[in-house]
mmCIF file of C-alpha atoms in Angstrom:
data_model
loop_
_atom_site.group_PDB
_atom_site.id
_atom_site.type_symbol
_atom_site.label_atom_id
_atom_site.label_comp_id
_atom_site.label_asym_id
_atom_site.label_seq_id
_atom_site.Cartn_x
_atom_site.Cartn_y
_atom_site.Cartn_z
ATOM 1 C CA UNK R 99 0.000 0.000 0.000
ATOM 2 C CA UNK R 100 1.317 3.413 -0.831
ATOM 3 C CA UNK R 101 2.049 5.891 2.439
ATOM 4 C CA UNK R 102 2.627 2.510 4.161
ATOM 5 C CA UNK R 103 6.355 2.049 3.273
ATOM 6 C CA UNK R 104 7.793 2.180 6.893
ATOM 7 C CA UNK R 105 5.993 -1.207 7.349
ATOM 8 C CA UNK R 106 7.989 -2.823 5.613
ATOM 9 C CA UNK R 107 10.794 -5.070 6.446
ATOM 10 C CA UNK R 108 13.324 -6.108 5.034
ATOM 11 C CA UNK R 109 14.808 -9.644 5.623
ATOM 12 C CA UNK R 110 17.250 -10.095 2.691
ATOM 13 C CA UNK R 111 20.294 -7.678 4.908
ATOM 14 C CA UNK R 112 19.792 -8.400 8.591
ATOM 15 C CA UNK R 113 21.411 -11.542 9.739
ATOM 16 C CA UNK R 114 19.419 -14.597 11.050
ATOM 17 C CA UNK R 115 18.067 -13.420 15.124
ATOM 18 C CA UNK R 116 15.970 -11.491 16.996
ATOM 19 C CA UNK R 117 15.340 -7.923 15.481
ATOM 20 C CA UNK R 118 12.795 -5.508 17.357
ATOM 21 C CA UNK R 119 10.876 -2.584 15.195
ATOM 22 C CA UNK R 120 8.888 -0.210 16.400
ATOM 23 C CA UNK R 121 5.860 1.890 15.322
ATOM 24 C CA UNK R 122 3.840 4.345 16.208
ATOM 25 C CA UNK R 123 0.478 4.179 14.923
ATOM 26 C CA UNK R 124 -2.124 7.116 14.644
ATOM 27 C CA UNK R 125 -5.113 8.153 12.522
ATOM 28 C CA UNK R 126 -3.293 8.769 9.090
ATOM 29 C CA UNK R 127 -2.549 4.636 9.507
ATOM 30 C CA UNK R 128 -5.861 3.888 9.654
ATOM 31 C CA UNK R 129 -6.613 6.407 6.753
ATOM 32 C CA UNK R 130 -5.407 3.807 4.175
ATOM 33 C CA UNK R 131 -8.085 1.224 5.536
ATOM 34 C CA UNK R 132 -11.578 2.765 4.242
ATOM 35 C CA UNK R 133 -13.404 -0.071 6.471
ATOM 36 C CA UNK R 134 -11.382 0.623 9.837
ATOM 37 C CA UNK R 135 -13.401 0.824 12.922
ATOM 38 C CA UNK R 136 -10.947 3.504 14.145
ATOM 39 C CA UNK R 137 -10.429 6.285 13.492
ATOM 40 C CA UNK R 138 -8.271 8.270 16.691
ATOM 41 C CA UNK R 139 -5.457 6.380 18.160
ATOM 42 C CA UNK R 140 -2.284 6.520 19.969
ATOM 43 C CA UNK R 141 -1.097 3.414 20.131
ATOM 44 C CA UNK R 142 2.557 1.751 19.884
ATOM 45 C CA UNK R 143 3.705 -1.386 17.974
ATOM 46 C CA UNK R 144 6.689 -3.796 19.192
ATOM 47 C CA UNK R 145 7.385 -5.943 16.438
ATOM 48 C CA UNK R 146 9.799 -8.784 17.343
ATOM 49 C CA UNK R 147 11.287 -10.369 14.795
ATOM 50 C CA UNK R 148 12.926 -13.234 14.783
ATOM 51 C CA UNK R 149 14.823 -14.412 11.266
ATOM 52 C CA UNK R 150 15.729 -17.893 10.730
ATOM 53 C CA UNK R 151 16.954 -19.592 7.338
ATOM 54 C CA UNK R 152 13.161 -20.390 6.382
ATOM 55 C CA UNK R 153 10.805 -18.948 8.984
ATOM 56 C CA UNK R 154 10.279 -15.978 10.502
ATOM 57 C CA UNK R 155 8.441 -16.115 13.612
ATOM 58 C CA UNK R 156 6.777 -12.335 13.758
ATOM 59 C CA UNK R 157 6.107 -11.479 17.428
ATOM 60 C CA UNK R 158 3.587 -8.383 17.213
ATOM 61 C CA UNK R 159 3.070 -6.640 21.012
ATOM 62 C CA UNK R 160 0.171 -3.866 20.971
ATOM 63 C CA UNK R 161 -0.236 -1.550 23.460
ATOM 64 C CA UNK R 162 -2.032 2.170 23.709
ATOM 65 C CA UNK R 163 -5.547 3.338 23.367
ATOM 66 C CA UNK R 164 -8.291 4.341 21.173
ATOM 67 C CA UNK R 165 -10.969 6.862 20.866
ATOM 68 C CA UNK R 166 -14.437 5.029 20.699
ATOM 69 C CA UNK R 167 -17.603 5.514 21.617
ATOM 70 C CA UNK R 168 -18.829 3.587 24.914
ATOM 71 C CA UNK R 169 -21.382 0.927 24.005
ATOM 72 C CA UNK R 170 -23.782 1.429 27.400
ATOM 73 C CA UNK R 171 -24.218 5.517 26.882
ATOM 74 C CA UNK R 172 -22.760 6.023 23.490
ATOM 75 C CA UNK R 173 -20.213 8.943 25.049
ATOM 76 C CA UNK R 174 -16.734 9.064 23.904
ATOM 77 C CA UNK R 175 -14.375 7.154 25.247
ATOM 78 C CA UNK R 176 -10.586 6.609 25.133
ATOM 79 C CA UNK R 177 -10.120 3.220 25.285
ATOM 80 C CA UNK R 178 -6.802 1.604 26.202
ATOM 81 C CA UNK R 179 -6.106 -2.100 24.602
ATOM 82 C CA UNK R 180 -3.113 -4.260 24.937
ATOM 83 C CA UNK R 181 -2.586 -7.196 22.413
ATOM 84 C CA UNK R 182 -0.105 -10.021 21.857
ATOM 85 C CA UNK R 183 0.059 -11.832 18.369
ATOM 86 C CA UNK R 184 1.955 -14.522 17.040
ATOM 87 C CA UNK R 185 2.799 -15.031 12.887
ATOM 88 C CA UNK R 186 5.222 -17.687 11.082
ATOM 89 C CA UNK R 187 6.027 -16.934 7.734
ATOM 90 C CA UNK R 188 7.743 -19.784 6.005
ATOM 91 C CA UNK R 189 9.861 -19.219 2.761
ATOM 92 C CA UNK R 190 8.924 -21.554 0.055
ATOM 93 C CA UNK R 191 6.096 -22.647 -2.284
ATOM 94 C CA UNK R 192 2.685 -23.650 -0.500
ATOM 95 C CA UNK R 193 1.775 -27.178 -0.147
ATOM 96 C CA UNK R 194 -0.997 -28.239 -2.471
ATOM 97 C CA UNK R 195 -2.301 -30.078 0.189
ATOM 98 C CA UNK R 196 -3.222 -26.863 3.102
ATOM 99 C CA UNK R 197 -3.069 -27.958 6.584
ATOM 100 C CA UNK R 198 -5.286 -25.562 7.924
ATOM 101 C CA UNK R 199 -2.558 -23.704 9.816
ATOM 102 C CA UNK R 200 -3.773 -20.525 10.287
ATOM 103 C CA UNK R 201 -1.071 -18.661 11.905
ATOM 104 C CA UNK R 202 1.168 -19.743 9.376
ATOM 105 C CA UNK R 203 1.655 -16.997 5.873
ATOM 106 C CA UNK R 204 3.994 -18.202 3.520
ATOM 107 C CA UNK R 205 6.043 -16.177 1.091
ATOM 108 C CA UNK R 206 7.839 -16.949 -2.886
ATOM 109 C CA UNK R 207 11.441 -17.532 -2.468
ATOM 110 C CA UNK R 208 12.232 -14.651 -4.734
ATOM 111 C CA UNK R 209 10.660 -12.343 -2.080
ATOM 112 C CA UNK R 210 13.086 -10.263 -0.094
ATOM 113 C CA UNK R 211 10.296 -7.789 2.319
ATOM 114 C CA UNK R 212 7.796 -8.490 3.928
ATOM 115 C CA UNK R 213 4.638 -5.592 4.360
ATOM 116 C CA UNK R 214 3.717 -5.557 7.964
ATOM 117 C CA UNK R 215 0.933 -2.896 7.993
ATOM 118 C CA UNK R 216 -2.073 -5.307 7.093
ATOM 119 C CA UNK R 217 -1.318 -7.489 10.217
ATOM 120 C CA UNK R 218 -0.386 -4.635 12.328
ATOM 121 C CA UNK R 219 -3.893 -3.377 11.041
ATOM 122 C CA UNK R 220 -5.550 -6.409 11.783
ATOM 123 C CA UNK R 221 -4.115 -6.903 15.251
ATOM 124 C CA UNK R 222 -5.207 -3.903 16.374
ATOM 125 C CA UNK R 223 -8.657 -4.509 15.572
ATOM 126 C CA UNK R 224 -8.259 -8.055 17.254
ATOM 127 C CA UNK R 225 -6.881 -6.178 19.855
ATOM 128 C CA UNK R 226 -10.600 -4.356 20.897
ATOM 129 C CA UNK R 227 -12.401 -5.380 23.537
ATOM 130 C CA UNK R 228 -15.948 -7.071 22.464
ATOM 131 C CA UNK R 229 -17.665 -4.688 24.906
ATOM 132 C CA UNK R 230 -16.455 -1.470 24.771
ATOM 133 C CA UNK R 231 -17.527 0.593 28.455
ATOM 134 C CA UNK R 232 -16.335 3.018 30.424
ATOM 135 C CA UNK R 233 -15.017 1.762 34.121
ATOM 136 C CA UNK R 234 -16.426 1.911 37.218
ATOM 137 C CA UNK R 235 -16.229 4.541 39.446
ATOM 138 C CA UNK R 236 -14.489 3.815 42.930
ATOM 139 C CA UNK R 237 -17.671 3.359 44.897
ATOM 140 C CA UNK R 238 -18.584 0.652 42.100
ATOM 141 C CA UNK R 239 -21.074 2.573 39.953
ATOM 142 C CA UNK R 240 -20.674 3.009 36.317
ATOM 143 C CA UNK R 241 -18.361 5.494 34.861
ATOM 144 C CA UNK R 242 -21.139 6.559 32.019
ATOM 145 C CA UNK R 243 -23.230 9.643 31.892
ATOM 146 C CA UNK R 244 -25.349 9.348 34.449
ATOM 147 C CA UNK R 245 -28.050 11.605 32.426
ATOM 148 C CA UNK R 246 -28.148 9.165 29.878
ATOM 149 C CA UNK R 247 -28.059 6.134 32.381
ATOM 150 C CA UNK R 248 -31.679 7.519 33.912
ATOM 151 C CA UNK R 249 -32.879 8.021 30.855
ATOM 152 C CA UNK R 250 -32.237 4.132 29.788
ATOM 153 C CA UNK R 251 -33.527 3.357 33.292
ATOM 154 C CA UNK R 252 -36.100 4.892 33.189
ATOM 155 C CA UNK R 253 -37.531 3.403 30.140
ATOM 156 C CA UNK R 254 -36.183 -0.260 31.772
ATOM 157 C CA UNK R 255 -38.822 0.622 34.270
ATOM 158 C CA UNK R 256 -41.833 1.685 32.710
ATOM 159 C CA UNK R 257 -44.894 -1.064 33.372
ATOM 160 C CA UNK R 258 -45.491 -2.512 29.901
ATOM 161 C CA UNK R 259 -49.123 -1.988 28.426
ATOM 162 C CA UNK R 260 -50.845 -4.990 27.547
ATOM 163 C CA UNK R 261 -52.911 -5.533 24.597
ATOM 164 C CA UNK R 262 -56.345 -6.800 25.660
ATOM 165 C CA UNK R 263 -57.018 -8.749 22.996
ATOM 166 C CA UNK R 264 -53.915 -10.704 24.151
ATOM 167 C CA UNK R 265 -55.374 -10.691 27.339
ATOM 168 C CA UNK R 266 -58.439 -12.535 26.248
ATOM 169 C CA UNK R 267 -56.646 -15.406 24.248
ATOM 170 C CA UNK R 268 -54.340 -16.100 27.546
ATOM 171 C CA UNK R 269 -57.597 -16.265 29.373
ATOM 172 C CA UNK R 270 -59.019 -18.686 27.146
ATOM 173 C CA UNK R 271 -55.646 -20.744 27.183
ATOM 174 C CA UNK R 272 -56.134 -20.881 30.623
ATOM 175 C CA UNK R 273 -59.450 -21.998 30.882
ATOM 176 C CA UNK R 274 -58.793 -25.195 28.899
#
């Protein structure tokens, strides 16, 4: 991807070890990726990579947080995630016959870089929490607008009206 160049590594130079890279990722990152879920970030990338003669074993730690919007009161929030992924990439040809081995990418012999930024990009959404909410408070009540907490409360509470006409067939269910 163009604009994404520092991303890329290069394996041909370095000798065979551990090599660490870091990033810093922020909102023009996530510009390249139309369909990303985030749009404000600070958030840091140690990449640990270890080279070997035929496998790389990438080593991707995620830490920082995100701006979101809190999924009990829909207020912003800034976020913080944390993430540790593992990737082999094996030099080669594919098997014909696939193992189903996810974590594994593999990569033409001819090939001397490899382009990070789609896994970074994709380990950082893995990275997000399923629910997204702001803490607690000390004394143990929620950290969300409490306006907008009453409000949902308040309609949690409301006696619901029942039809009568559905009144009269559980009556007559009832009565058999």
């Amino acid at each position: 991807m163009k604009g994404l160049r520092e991303y890329v590594i290069p394996f041909i130079g370095p000798k065979n070890g551990l090599h660490h890279f870091n990033f810093e990722i922020g909102a023009p990152f996530f510009s390249h990726f139309p369909d990303s879920l985030i749009r404000e970030c600070g958030l840091f990338v140690d990449l640990a990579f270890d080279k070997k003669e035929r496998l790389f074993v990438l080593n991707f730690d995620i830490s920082g947080t995100i701006s979101t919007e809190c999924d009990r009161c829909g207020q912003a929030l800034d976020l913080p995630i944390h993430g540790n992924h593992t990737l082999y990439v094996k030099k080669g040809e594919q098997p014909e016959e696939e193992d189903e081995e996810e974590d594994i990418t593999w990569i033409a012999d001819g090939e001397s870089e490899l382009d990070t930024s789609e896994w970074i990009y994709e380990f950082i959404h893995l990275s997000i929490p399923v629910r997204k909410l702001h803490p607690d408070l000390a004394d143990g009540t929620p950290g969300c607008n409490p306006d907008i907490l009453a409000r949902l409360g308040h309609n949690e509470d409301q006696p619901k009206d029942s039809d009568p006409r559905w009144d009269q067939l559980r009556t007559i269910i009832k009565d058999k």
